[in-house]
Amino acid sequence: MTKAEEEFQAKIDRDIKIEPKDWMPDAYRKTLVRQMSQHAHSEIVGMLPEGNWITRAPSLRRKVALLAKVQDEAGHGLYLYSAVETLGTDREQTIDDMHSGKAKYSSIFNYPTLSWADMGAVGWLVDGAAIVNQVALQRTSYGPYSRAMVKICKEESFHQRQGYELLIHMCNGTKEQKEMAQDALNRFWWPSLMMFGPSDTDSPNTAQSMAWRVKRYTNDDLRQQFIDMTVPQADFLGLTIPDPDLKLNKETGHYEYGEIDWDEFFNVVNGNGPCNKERVSARANSKKNGLWVREAATAYAEKQRIKKKVA
Amino acid sequence: MTNGNWPLWEVFIRSRQGLNHKHVGSLRAADQEMAIENARDVYTRRSEGVSIWVVLSANVHASNPSDKGPMFDPAEDKVYRHPTFYDIPDEIGHM
């Protein structure tokens, strides 16, 4: 270790946050760019499966909730893109890296949202899993990332609540509505568990990320926390979690769960999920089709600047 | 325009009357009006502010982290700048 590296690690060990202009090892910077940009892309792509249902929300109450949630996600993507930029990256390049497939986003958004009950399942499970992850990341060692997480956590609590509330209503509704809710849980349960990433034994970056305090808990720890929180919530709804091996271990107080299908996980991460192509092309097209708007705004700003100068 | 990068702005929000504007983050916008409108949408969706400042990031000049020692250490050994350095008898009470 060089002296700079030693000083850096000593700061981390004392829980002193790293700020943009502080010296940091290249690998730390690279890890942050990868993790934070992936997080930003997830917020942005995450708008698509829910945006899909805004026009078909069954009531005005549900519609304003969904609109507000999707709008928040755009904001959260922006906080994170801004935070990534503090590491010296070019924002448009960061975005293009997702469109070219070089950068990833959370695999959960490559699953389709087929029924209205999916809006409940996404809020309850997907946002629930994201919150577990993000609450832990509030204490991450990089200042701008940590601050973005604090802001996001503050705003995101309603995302999960509105989804769960929606499911309570469906589960107290007709038989068909309850079946829709069960079907949504069946489809979203396992992909939600996969959101925490590969198992610790198969996660090559975890040890270094923990040493740098970029991550504060391992993937498996967070996954367990999410399961322990969620099972009683499913019981309350009267829904069955689609895992025959799920059972409470009375000694540890934790739920034991069945084997996750990691082949499916890696298959979706590698671009072969049900919606990968659709999601990426929706984002790339949106950038391409909006170019003239951005150019017009730039031209207008320039014209105003000249006008002011002359006056 | 190759990649369509708008300039970067730093955003400062006064959360309520009587408090100072505080840095909350940054965003990109074509001009100052758009920067303020975007800041409203991005940083005050839940009534977090009553006033917004935006400043072109390029216009922010910052101290260098590697100068932290020479810049800020001199204040550390000047305990006589603090009230507790001075002994006042108890019978005087609060001063």
PDB file of C-alpha atoms in Angstrom, chain A residues 30-237:
ATOM      1  CA  LYS A  30     -14.241   2.810 -10.673  1.00  0.00           C
ATOM      2  CA  THR A  31     -16.298   0.754  -8.232  1.00  0.00           C
ATOM      3  CA  LEU A  32     -18.362   3.802  -7.339  1.00  0.00           C
ATOM      4  CA  VAL A  33     -18.952   4.775 -10.955  1.00  0.00           C
ATOM      5  CA  ARG A  34     -20.095   1.227 -11.703  1.00  0.00           C
ATOM      6  CA  GLN A  35     -22.366   0.874  -8.679  1.00  0.00           C
ATOM      7  CA  MET A  36     -23.795   4.416  -8.681  1.00  0.00           C
ATOM      8  CA  SER A  37     -24.430   4.575 -12.428  1.00  0.00           C
ATOM      9  CA  GLN A  38     -26.107   1.180 -12.260  1.00  0.00           C
ATOM     10  CA  HIS A  39     -28.256   2.554  -9.467  1.00  0.00           C
ATOM     11  CA  ALA A  40     -29.098   5.690 -11.497  1.00  0.00           C
ATOM     12  CA  HIS A  41     -30.002   3.637 -14.570  1.00  0.00           C
ATOM     13  CA  SER A  42     -32.257   1.446 -12.401  1.00  0.00           C
ATOM     14  CA  GLU A  43     -34.226   4.491 -11.263  1.00  0.00           C
ATOM     15  CA  ILE A  44     -34.692   5.659 -14.841  1.00  0.00           C
ATOM     16  CA  VAL A  45     -35.517   2.270 -16.386  1.00  0.00           C
ATOM     17  CA  GLY A  46     -37.702   1.620 -13.340  1.00  0.00           C
ATOM     18  CA  MET A  47     -40.095   4.277 -14.605  1.00  0.00           C
ATOM     19  CA  LEU A  48     -41.044   2.133 -17.610  1.00  0.00           C
ATOM     20  CA  PRO A  49     -42.888  -0.832 -16.041  1.00  0.00           C
ATOM     21  CA  GLU A  50     -45.014   1.541 -13.968  1.00  0.00           C
ATOM     22  CA  GLY A  51     -45.413   4.244 -16.592  1.00  0.00           C
ATOM     23  CA  ASN A  52     -47.066   1.432 -18.529  1.00  0.00           C
ATOM     24  CA  TRP A  53     -50.075   1.570 -16.160  1.00  0.00           C
ATOM     25  CA  ILE A  54     -50.556   5.303 -15.508  1.00  0.00           C
ATOM     26  CA  THR A  55     -53.235   5.766 -18.146  1.00  0.00           C
ATOM     27  CA  ARG A  56     -55.078   2.675 -16.942  1.00  0.00           C
ATOM     28  CA  ALA A  57     -55.085   3.364 -13.205  1.00  0.00           C
ATOM     29  CA  PRO A  58     -58.539   2.401 -11.869  1.00  0.00           C
ATOM     30  CA  SER A  59     -59.111   5.613  -9.900  1.00  0.00           C
ATOM     31  CA  LEU A  60     -57.805   9.150  -9.625  1.00  0.00           C
ATOM     32  CA  ARG A  61     -56.325   8.330  -6.213  1.00  0.00           C
ATOM     33  CA  ARG A  62     -54.272   5.499  -7.666  1.00  0.00           C
ATOM     34  CA  LYS A  63     -53.334   7.581 -10.667  1.00  0.00           C
ATOM     35  CA  VAL A  64     -51.890  10.539  -8.716  1.00  0.00           C
ATOM     36  CA  ALA A  65     -49.971   8.090  -6.513  1.00  0.00           C
ATOM     37  CA  LEU A  66     -48.469   6.331  -9.515  1.00  0.00           C
ATOM     38  CA  LEU A  67     -47.654   9.611 -11.249  1.00  0.00           C
ATOM     39  CA  ALA A  68     -45.951  10.951  -8.133  1.00  0.00           C
ATOM     40  CA  LYS A  69     -43.972   7.742  -7.730  1.00  0.00           C
ATOM     41  CA  VAL A  70     -42.748   7.718 -11.321  1.00  0.00           C
ATOM     42  CA  GLN A  71     -41.865  11.406 -11.048  1.00  0.00           C
ATOM     43  CA  ASP A  72     -39.859  10.649  -7.891  1.00  0.00           C
ATOM     44  CA  GLU A  73     -37.950   7.973  -9.765  1.00  0.00           C
ATOM     45  CA  ALA A  74     -36.929  10.503 -12.412  1.00  0.00           C
ATOM     46  CA  GLY A  75     -35.721  12.744  -9.583  1.00  0.00           C
ATOM     47  CA  HIS A  76     -33.839   9.899  -7.926  1.00  0.00           C
ATOM     48  CA  GLY A  77     -32.141   9.069 -11.205  1.00  0.00           C
ATOM     49  CA  LEU A  78     -31.078  12.695 -11.435  1.00  0.00           C
ATOM     50  CA  TYR A  79     -29.660  12.844  -7.885  1.00  0.00           C
ATOM     51  CA  LEU A  80     -27.606   9.767  -8.709  1.00  0.00           C
ATOM     52  CA  TYR A  81     -26.425  10.951 -12.132  1.00  0.00           C
ATOM     53  CA  SER A  82     -25.317  14.201 -10.453  1.00  0.00           C
ATOM     54  CA  ALA A  83     -23.481  12.194  -7.806  1.00  0.00           C
ATOM     55  CA  VAL A  84     -21.770  10.060 -10.481  1.00  0.00           C
ATOM     56  CA  GLU A  85     -20.682  13.243 -12.231  1.00  0.00           C
ATOM     57  CA  THR A  86     -18.777  14.352  -9.122  1.00  0.00           C
ATOM     58  CA  LEU A  87     -16.401  11.447  -9.871  1.00  0.00           C
ATOM     59  CA  GLY A  88     -15.328  13.172 -13.060  1.00  0.00           C
ATOM     60  CA  THR A  89     -17.462  11.260 -15.550  1.00  0.00           C
ATOM     61  CA  ASP A  90     -19.441  12.771 -18.408  1.00  0.00           C
ATOM     62  CA  ARG A  91     -23.174  12.467 -17.747  1.00  0.00           C
ATOM     63  CA  GLU A  92     -24.198  11.804 -21.334  1.00  0.00           C
ATOM     64  CA  GLN A  93     -21.462   9.193 -21.664  1.00  0.00           C
ATOM     65  CA  THR A  94     -22.743   7.519 -18.500  1.00  0.00           C
ATOM     66  CA  ILE A  95     -26.232   7.377 -19.998  1.00  0.00           C
ATOM     67  CA  ASP A  96     -24.945   6.139 -23.362  1.00  0.00           C
ATOM     68  CA  ASP A  97     -23.095   3.320 -21.607  1.00  0.00           C
ATOM     69  CA  MET A  98     -26.450   1.949 -20.476  1.00  0.00           C
ATOM     70  CA  HIS A  99     -27.891   2.233 -23.975  1.00  0.00           C
ATOM     71  CA  SER A 100     -24.922   0.357 -25.448  1.00  0.00           C
ATOM     72  CA  GLY A 101     -25.242  -2.410 -22.864  1.00  0.00           C
ATOM     73  CA  LYS A 102     -21.862  -1.608 -21.277  1.00  0.00           C
ATOM     74  CA  ALA A 103     -23.552  -0.544 -18.024  1.00  0.00           C
ATOM     75  CA  LYS A 104     -26.249  -2.574 -16.308  1.00  0.00           C
ATOM     76  CA  TYR A 105     -29.379  -1.735 -14.322  1.00  0.00           C
ATOM     77  CA  SER A 106     -31.362  -3.786 -11.858  1.00  0.00           C
ATOM     78  CA  SER A 107     -32.534  -7.012 -13.517  1.00  0.00           C
ATOM     79  CA  ILE A 108     -35.985  -6.684 -11.909  1.00  0.00           C
ATOM     80  CA  PHE A 109     -37.052  -4.118 -14.515  1.00  0.00           C
ATOM     81  CA  ASN A 110     -36.641  -6.646 -17.281  1.00  0.00           C
ATOM     82  CA  TYR A 111     -39.820  -8.363 -16.145  1.00  0.00           C
ATOM     83  CA  PRO A 112     -43.157  -7.219 -17.605  1.00  0.00           C
ATOM     84  CA  THR A 113     -45.995  -5.687 -15.584  1.00  0.00           C
ATOM     85  CA  LEU A 114     -48.939  -7.693 -16.842  1.00  0.00           C
ATOM     86  CA  SER A 115     -51.823  -6.726 -14.564  1.00  0.00           C
ATOM     87  CA  TRP A 116     -52.871  -3.899 -12.283  1.00  0.00           C
ATOM     88  CA  ALA A 117     -51.931  -6.045  -9.275  1.00  0.00           C
ATOM     89  CA  ASP A 118     -48.331  -5.797 -10.495  1.00  0.00           C
ATOM     90  CA  MET A 119     -48.387  -2.114  -9.489  1.00  0.00           C
ATOM     91  CA  GLY A 120     -49.016  -3.306  -5.976  1.00  0.00           C
ATOM     92  CA  ALA A 121     -46.352  -6.011  -6.119  1.00  0.00           C
ATOM     93  CA  VAL A 122     -43.774  -3.615  -7.557  1.00  0.00           C
ATOM     94  CA  GLY A 123     -44.369  -1.062  -4.821  1.00  0.00           C
ATOM     95  CA  TRP A 124     -44.480  -3.605  -2.029  1.00  0.00           C
ATOM     96  CA  LEU A 125     -41.664  -5.946  -3.100  1.00  0.00           C
ATOM     97  CA  VAL A 126     -39.450  -4.083  -5.565  1.00  0.00           C
ATOM     98  CA  ASP A 127     -39.460  -0.798  -3.686  1.00  0.00           C
ATOM     99  CA  GLY A 128     -39.370  -2.731  -0.428  1.00  0.00           C
ATOM    100  CA  ALA A 129     -36.180  -4.498  -1.525  1.00  0.00           C
ATOM    101  CA  ALA A 130     -34.732  -1.239  -2.868  1.00  0.00           C
ATOM    102  CA  ILE A 131     -35.410   0.482   0.462  1.00  0.00           C
ATOM    103  CA  VAL A 132     -33.595  -2.237   2.450  1.00  0.00           C
ATOM    104  CA  ASN A 133     -30.608  -1.767   0.165  1.00  0.00           C
ATOM    105  CA  GLN A 134     -30.764   2.024   0.205  1.00  0.00           C
ATOM    106  CA  VAL A 135     -31.200   2.426   3.939  1.00  0.00           C
ATOM    107  CA  ALA A 136     -27.920   0.512   4.317  1.00  0.00           C
ATOM    108  CA  LEU A 137     -26.284   2.701   1.666  1.00  0.00           C
ATOM    109  CA  GLN A 138     -27.076   5.904   3.538  1.00  0.00           C
ATOM    110  CA  ARG A 139     -23.884   5.125   5.482  1.00  0.00           C
ATOM    111  CA  THR A 140     -21.753   4.434   2.406  1.00  0.00           C
ATOM    112  CA  SER A 141     -18.297   6.041   2.466  1.00  0.00           C
ATOM    113  CA  TYR A 142     -18.640   8.376  -0.538  1.00  0.00           C
ATOM    114  CA  GLY A 143     -20.278  11.654   0.544  1.00  0.00           C
ATOM    115  CA  PRO A 144     -22.371  12.491  -2.546  1.00  0.00           C
ATOM    116  CA  TYR A 145     -23.666   8.906  -2.780  1.00  0.00           C
ATOM    117  CA  SER A 146     -24.565   8.866   0.884  1.00  0.00           C
ATOM    118  CA  ARG A 147     -26.396  12.205   0.650  1.00  0.00           C
ATOM    119  CA  ALA A 148     -28.338  11.063  -2.419  1.00  0.00           C
ATOM    120  CA  MET A 149     -29.400   7.933  -0.496  1.00  0.00           C
ATOM    121  CA  VAL A 150     -30.614   9.960   2.485  1.00  0.00           C
ATOM    122  CA  LYS A 151     -32.792  12.048   0.200  1.00  0.00           C
ATOM    123  CA  ILE A 152     -34.072   9.048  -1.733  1.00  0.00           C
ATOM    124  CA  CYS A 153     -34.943   7.072   1.408  1.00  0.00           C
ATOM    125  CA  LYS A 154     -36.919  10.002   2.758  1.00  0.00           C
ATOM    126  CA  GLU A 155     -39.024  10.108  -0.399  1.00  0.00           C
ATOM    127  CA  GLU A 156     -39.357   6.440  -1.114  1.00  0.00           C
ATOM    128  CA  SER A 157     -41.266   5.229   1.893  1.00  0.00           C
ATOM    129  CA  PHE A 158     -44.579   6.150   0.278  1.00  0.00           C
ATOM    130  CA  HIS A 159     -43.669   4.088  -2.784  1.00  0.00           C
ATOM    131  CA  GLN A 160     -43.827   0.896  -0.805  1.00  0.00           C
ATOM    132  CA  ARG A 161     -46.845   1.924   1.253  1.00  0.00           C
ATOM    133  CA  GLN A 162     -48.999   2.811  -1.742  1.00  0.00           C
ATOM    134  CA  GLY A 163     -48.218  -0.583  -3.299  1.00  0.00           C
ATOM    135  CA  TYR A 164     -49.066  -2.499  -0.162  1.00  0.00           C
ATOM    136  CA  GLU A 165     -52.252  -0.500   0.360  1.00  0.00           C
ATOM    137  CA  LEU A 166     -53.281  -1.283  -3.209  1.00  0.00           C
ATOM    138  CA  LEU A 167     -52.802  -5.005  -2.520  1.00  0.00           C
ATOM    139  CA  ILE A 168     -54.790  -4.857   0.717  1.00  0.00           C
ATOM    140  CA  HIS A 169     -57.687  -3.507  -1.323  1.00  0.00           C
ATOM    141  CA  MET A 170     -57.337  -6.190  -3.991  1.00  0.00           C
ATOM    142  CA  CYS A 171     -57.021  -8.971  -1.416  1.00  0.00           C
ATOM    143  CA  ASN A 172     -60.205  -7.746   0.256  1.00  0.00           C
ATOM    144  CA  GLY A 173     -61.955  -7.524  -3.122  1.00  0.00           C
ATOM    145  CA  THR A 174     -63.433 -10.191  -5.347  1.00  0.00           C
ATOM    146  CA  LYS A 175     -62.018 -13.699  -5.729  1.00  0.00           C
ATOM    147  CA  GLU A 176     -60.618 -12.711  -9.125  1.00  0.00           C
ATOM    148  CA  GLN A 177     -58.889  -9.652  -7.658  1.00  0.00           C
ATOM    149  CA  LYS A 178     -57.267 -11.719  -4.956  1.00  0.00           C
ATOM    150  CA  GLU A 179     -56.116 -14.211  -7.580  1.00  0.00           C
ATOM    151  CA  MET A 180     -54.525 -11.367  -9.518  1.00  0.00           C
ATOM    152  CA  ALA A 181     -52.665 -10.300  -6.372  1.00  0.00           C
ATOM    153  CA  GLN A 182     -51.439 -13.881  -5.789  1.00  0.00           C
ATOM    154  CA  ASP A 183     -50.353 -14.131  -9.414  1.00  0.00           C
ATOM    155  CA  ALA A 184     -48.379 -10.880  -9.107  1.00  0.00           C
ATOM    156  CA  LEU A 185     -46.643 -12.176  -5.962  1.00  0.00           C
ATOM    157  CA  ASN A 186     -45.869 -15.465  -7.731  1.00  0.00           C
ATOM    158  CA  ARG A 187     -44.133 -13.639 -10.555  1.00  0.00           C
ATOM    159  CA  PHE A 188     -42.328 -10.945  -8.530  1.00  0.00           C
ATOM    160  CA  TRP A 189     -41.175 -12.858  -5.445  1.00  0.00           C
ATOM    161  CA  TRP A 190     -38.054 -14.558  -6.813  1.00  0.00           C
ATOM    162  CA  PRO A 191     -36.933 -11.670  -9.046  1.00  0.00           C
ATOM    163  CA  SER A 192     -37.253  -9.394  -5.970  1.00  0.00           C
ATOM    164  CA  LEU A 193     -34.909 -11.660  -3.995  1.00  0.00           C
ATOM    165  CA  MET A 194     -32.485 -11.520  -6.909  1.00  0.00           C
ATOM    166  CA  MET A 195     -32.381  -7.720  -6.625  1.00  0.00           C
ATOM    167  CA  PHE A 196     -29.812  -8.061  -3.827  1.00  0.00           C
ATOM    168  CA  GLY A 197     -27.376  -9.609  -6.260  1.00  0.00           C
ATOM    169  CA  PRO A 198     -25.500 -12.897  -6.306  1.00  0.00           C
ATOM    170  CA  SER A 199     -24.963 -14.917  -3.150  1.00  0.00           C
ATOM    171  CA  ASP A 200     -21.953 -13.864  -1.037  1.00  0.00           C
ATOM    172  CA  THR A 201     -20.044 -16.958  -2.088  1.00  0.00           C
ATOM    173  CA  ASP A 202     -20.405 -15.841  -5.693  1.00  0.00           C
ATOM    174  CA  SER A 203     -19.933 -12.092  -5.354  1.00  0.00           C
ATOM    175  CA  PRO A 204     -16.317 -11.234  -6.214  1.00  0.00           C
ATOM    176  CA  ASN A 205     -16.618  -7.503  -5.435  1.00  0.00           C
ATOM    177  CA  THR A 206     -18.142  -7.788  -1.989  1.00  0.00           C
ATOM    178  CA  ALA A 207     -14.986  -8.100   0.165  1.00  0.00           C
ATOM    179  CA  GLN A 208     -13.298  -5.024  -1.310  1.00  0.00           C
ATOM    180  CA  SER A 209     -16.549  -3.012  -1.296  1.00  0.00           C
ATOM    181  CA  MET A 210     -17.007  -3.852   2.381  1.00  0.00           C
ATOM    182  CA  ALA A 211     -13.398  -2.866   3.194  1.00  0.00           C
ATOM    183  CA  TRP A 212     -13.988   0.469   1.466  1.00  0.00           C
ATOM    184  CA  ARG A 213     -17.358   0.747   3.198  1.00  0.00           C
ATOM    185  CA  VAL A 214     -19.016   1.376  -0.151  1.00  0.00           C
ATOM    186  CA  LYS A 215     -21.235  -1.506   0.923  1.00  0.00           C
ATOM    187  CA  ARG A 216     -22.081  -1.853   4.605  1.00  0.00           C
ATOM    188  CA  TYR A 217     -23.779  -5.267   4.472  1.00  0.00           C
ATOM    189  CA  THR A 218     -23.418  -8.288   2.209  1.00  0.00           C
ATOM    190  CA  ASN A 219     -25.989  -9.252  -0.411  1.00  0.00           C
ATOM    191  CA  ASP A 220     -27.149 -12.270   1.604  1.00  0.00           C
ATOM    192  CA  ASP A 221     -27.511 -10.232   4.824  1.00  0.00           C
ATOM    193  CA  LEU A 222     -29.748  -7.693   3.088  1.00  0.00           C
ATOM    194  CA  ARG A 223     -31.733 -10.421   1.347  1.00  0.00           C
ATOM    195  CA  GLN A 224     -32.380 -12.129   4.686  1.00  0.00           C
ATOM    196  CA  GLN A 225     -33.460  -8.840   6.226  1.00  0.00           C
ATOM    197  CA  PHE A 226     -35.939  -8.299   3.385  1.00  0.00           C
ATOM    198  CA  ILE A 227     -37.394 -11.802   3.658  1.00  0.00           C
ATOM    199  CA  ASP A 228     -37.815 -11.547   7.440  1.00  0.00           C
ATOM    200  CA  MET A 229     -39.664  -8.250   6.995  1.00  0.00           C
ATOM    201  CA  THR A 230     -41.842  -9.357   4.105  1.00  0.00           C
ATOM    202  CA  VAL A 231     -43.178 -12.776   5.095  1.00  0.00           C
ATOM    203  CA  PRO A 232     -45.486 -11.447   7.847  1.00  0.00           C
ATOM    204  CA  GLN A 233     -46.749  -8.801   5.402  1.00  0.00           C
ATOM    205  CA  ALA A 234     -47.701 -11.544   2.920  1.00  0.00           C
ATOM    206  CA  ASP A 235     -49.449 -13.420   5.740  1.00  0.00           C
ATOM    207  CA  PHE A 236     -51.471 -10.322   6.545  1.00  0.00           C
ATOM    208  CA  LEU A 237     -52.629 -10.119   2.939  1.00  0.00           C
TER     209      LEU A 237
END
